[in-house]
Amino acid sequence: FNPVTNIKFAVPVTGLVSLKVYDISGREVAELVNEELSSGTYNFDFNASHLSSGIYFYKLTSGNFTDTKKMVLVK
């Protein structure tokens, strides 16, 4: 992506949701969501214009569920 991407996810039950972005070293570079969300589908834009090209990971946590995905930023 360059420099904005959209992260789409679904929340099956109301609860605390966390969506964070990390660089390849494991340092947190952005916190997109850290709040209670109702069940439903959500879209969040991640603007990485302030970051350098490289591999990043986003981690979604909701209740007992955690998932991590890879993104590649190309400028």
PDB file of C-alpha atoms in Angstrom:
ATOM      1  CA  PHE A   1       0.000   0.000   0.000  1.00  0.00           C
ATOM      2  CA  ASN A   2       1.090   3.563  -0.460  1.00  0.00           C
ATOM      3  CA  PRO A   3       0.541   5.512   1.808  1.00  0.00           C
ATOM      4  CA  VAL A   4      -3.023   4.740   3.002  1.00  0.00           C
ATOM      5  CA  THR A   5      -4.699   1.368   3.367  1.00  0.00           C
ATOM      6  CA  ASN A   6      -8.039   0.272   4.751  1.00  0.00           C
ATOM      7  CA  ILE A   7      -8.280  -2.439   7.403  1.00  0.00           C
ATOM      8  CA  LYS A   8     -11.665  -4.140   7.508  1.00  0.00           C
ATOM      9  CA  PHE A   9     -12.768  -6.515  10.266  1.00  0.00           C
ATOM     10  CA  ALA A  10     -15.893  -7.878  11.924  1.00  0.00           C
ATOM     11  CA  VAL A  11     -16.652  -8.015  15.632  1.00  0.00           C
ATOM     12  CA  PRO A  12     -19.053 -10.873  16.524  1.00  0.00           C
ATOM     13  CA  VAL A  13     -19.937  -9.625  20.032  1.00  0.00           C
ATOM     14  CA  THR A  14     -19.709  -6.289  21.814  1.00  0.00           C
ATOM     15  CA  GLY A  15     -16.423  -5.906  23.658  1.00  0.00           C
ATOM     16  CA  LEU A  16     -13.054  -4.201  23.948  1.00  0.00           C
ATOM     17  CA  VAL A  17     -11.258  -4.140  20.589  1.00  0.00           C
ATOM     18  CA  SER A  18      -7.626  -3.244  20.017  1.00  0.00           C
ATOM     19  CA  LEU A  19      -6.059  -2.655  16.594  1.00  0.00           C
ATOM     20  CA  LYS A  20      -2.361  -1.770  16.621  1.00  0.00           C
ATOM     21  CA  VAL A  21       0.342  -1.533  13.975  1.00  0.00           C
ATOM     22  CA  TYR A  22       3.928  -2.687  14.591  1.00  0.00           C
ATOM     23  CA  ASP A  23       7.136  -2.365  12.615  1.00  0.00           C
ATOM     24  CA  ILE A  24       9.404  -5.305  11.765  1.00  0.00           C
ATOM     25  CA  SER A  25      11.259  -4.830  15.097  1.00  0.00           C
ATOM     26  CA  GLY A  26       8.045  -5.233  17.076  1.00  0.00           C
ATOM     27  CA  ARG A  27       7.752  -1.552  18.049  1.00  0.00           C
ATOM     28  CA  GLU A  28       4.230  -0.159  18.090  1.00  0.00           C
ATOM     29  CA  VAL A  29       3.949   2.585  15.440  1.00  0.00           C
ATOM     30  CA  ALA A  30       0.195   3.256  15.551  1.00  0.00           C
ATOM     31  CA  GLU A  31      -2.884   2.519  17.629  1.00  0.00           C
ATOM     32  CA  LEU A  32      -5.954   2.658  15.413  1.00  0.00           C
ATOM     33  CA  VAL A  33      -8.550   1.322  17.852  1.00  0.00           C
ATOM     34  CA  ASN A  34      -8.620   0.805  21.599  1.00  0.00           C
ATOM     35  CA  GLU A  35     -12.246   0.985  22.634  1.00  0.00           C
ATOM     36  CA  GLU A  36     -15.424  -0.990  23.166  1.00  0.00           C
ATOM     37  CA  LEU A  37     -17.171  -1.691  19.872  1.00  0.00           C
ATOM     38  CA  SER A  38     -20.599  -3.161  19.251  1.00  0.00           C
ATOM     39  CA  SER A  39     -20.934  -6.245  17.089  1.00  0.00           C
ATOM     40  CA  GLY A  40     -20.676  -5.446  13.399  1.00  0.00           C
ATOM     41  CA  THR A  41     -18.266  -4.768  10.539  1.00  0.00           C
ATOM     42  CA  TYR A  42     -15.742  -1.935  10.737  1.00  0.00           C
ATOM     43  CA  ASN A  43     -13.306  -0.184   8.400  1.00  0.00           C
ATOM     44  CA  PHE A  44     -10.337   1.816   9.640  1.00  0.00           C
ATOM     45  CA  ASP A  45      -7.906   3.763   7.482  1.00  0.00           C
ATOM     46  CA  PHE A  46      -4.211   3.530   8.284  1.00  0.00           C
ATOM     47  CA  ASN A  47      -2.224   6.494   6.978  1.00  0.00           C
ATOM     48  CA  ALA A  48       1.463   5.555   6.893  1.00  0.00           C
ATOM     49  CA  SER A  49       2.720   8.700   5.157  1.00  0.00           C
ATOM     50  CA  HIS A  50       4.995   9.394   8.155  1.00  0.00           C
ATOM     51  CA  LEU A  51       6.582   5.912   8.044  1.00  0.00           C
ATOM     52  CA  SER A  52       9.345   4.554   5.842  1.00  0.00           C
ATOM     53  CA  SER A  53       8.904   1.750   3.316  1.00  0.00           C
ATOM     54  CA  GLY A  54       9.020  -1.731   4.793  1.00  0.00           C
ATOM     55  CA  ILE A  55       7.079  -4.553   6.386  1.00  0.00           C
ATOM     56  CA  TYR A  56       4.525  -3.808   9.077  1.00  0.00           C
ATOM     57  CA  PHE A  57       2.123  -5.965  11.042  1.00  0.00           C
ATOM     58  CA  TYR A  58      -1.322  -5.153  12.393  1.00  0.00           C
ATOM     59  CA  LYS A  59      -2.675  -6.983  15.396  1.00  0.00           C
ATOM     60  CA  LEU A  60      -6.390  -7.210  16.103  1.00  0.00           C
ATOM     61  CA  THR A  61      -7.502  -8.295  19.565  1.00  0.00           C
ATOM     62  CA  SER A  62     -11.116  -8.759  20.659  1.00  0.00           C
ATOM     63  CA  GLY A  63     -11.974 -10.817  23.708  1.00  0.00           C
ATOM     64  CA  ASN A  64     -10.180 -14.170  23.380  1.00  0.00           C
ATOM     65  CA  PHE A  65      -9.490 -13.616  19.671  1.00  0.00           C
ATOM     66  CA  THR A  66      -6.146 -12.320  18.377  1.00  0.00           C
ATOM     67  CA  ASP A  67      -4.989 -12.159  14.761  1.00  0.00           C
ATOM     68  CA  THR A  68      -1.879 -10.651  13.194  1.00  0.00           C
ATOM     69  CA  LYS A  69      -1.490  -9.817   9.490  1.00  0.00           C
ATOM     70  CA  LYS A  70       1.435  -8.551   7.425  1.00  0.00           C
ATOM     71  CA  MET A  71       1.409  -5.369   5.315  1.00  0.00           C
ATOM     72  CA  VAL A  72       4.053  -4.021   2.947  1.00  0.00           C
ATOM     73  CA  LEU A  73       4.470  -0.264   2.628  1.00  0.00           C
ATOM     74  CA  VAL A  74       6.013   0.821  -0.677  1.00  0.00           C
ATOM     75  CA  LYS A  75       6.786   4.482  -1.270  1.00  0.00           C
TER      76      LYS A  75
END
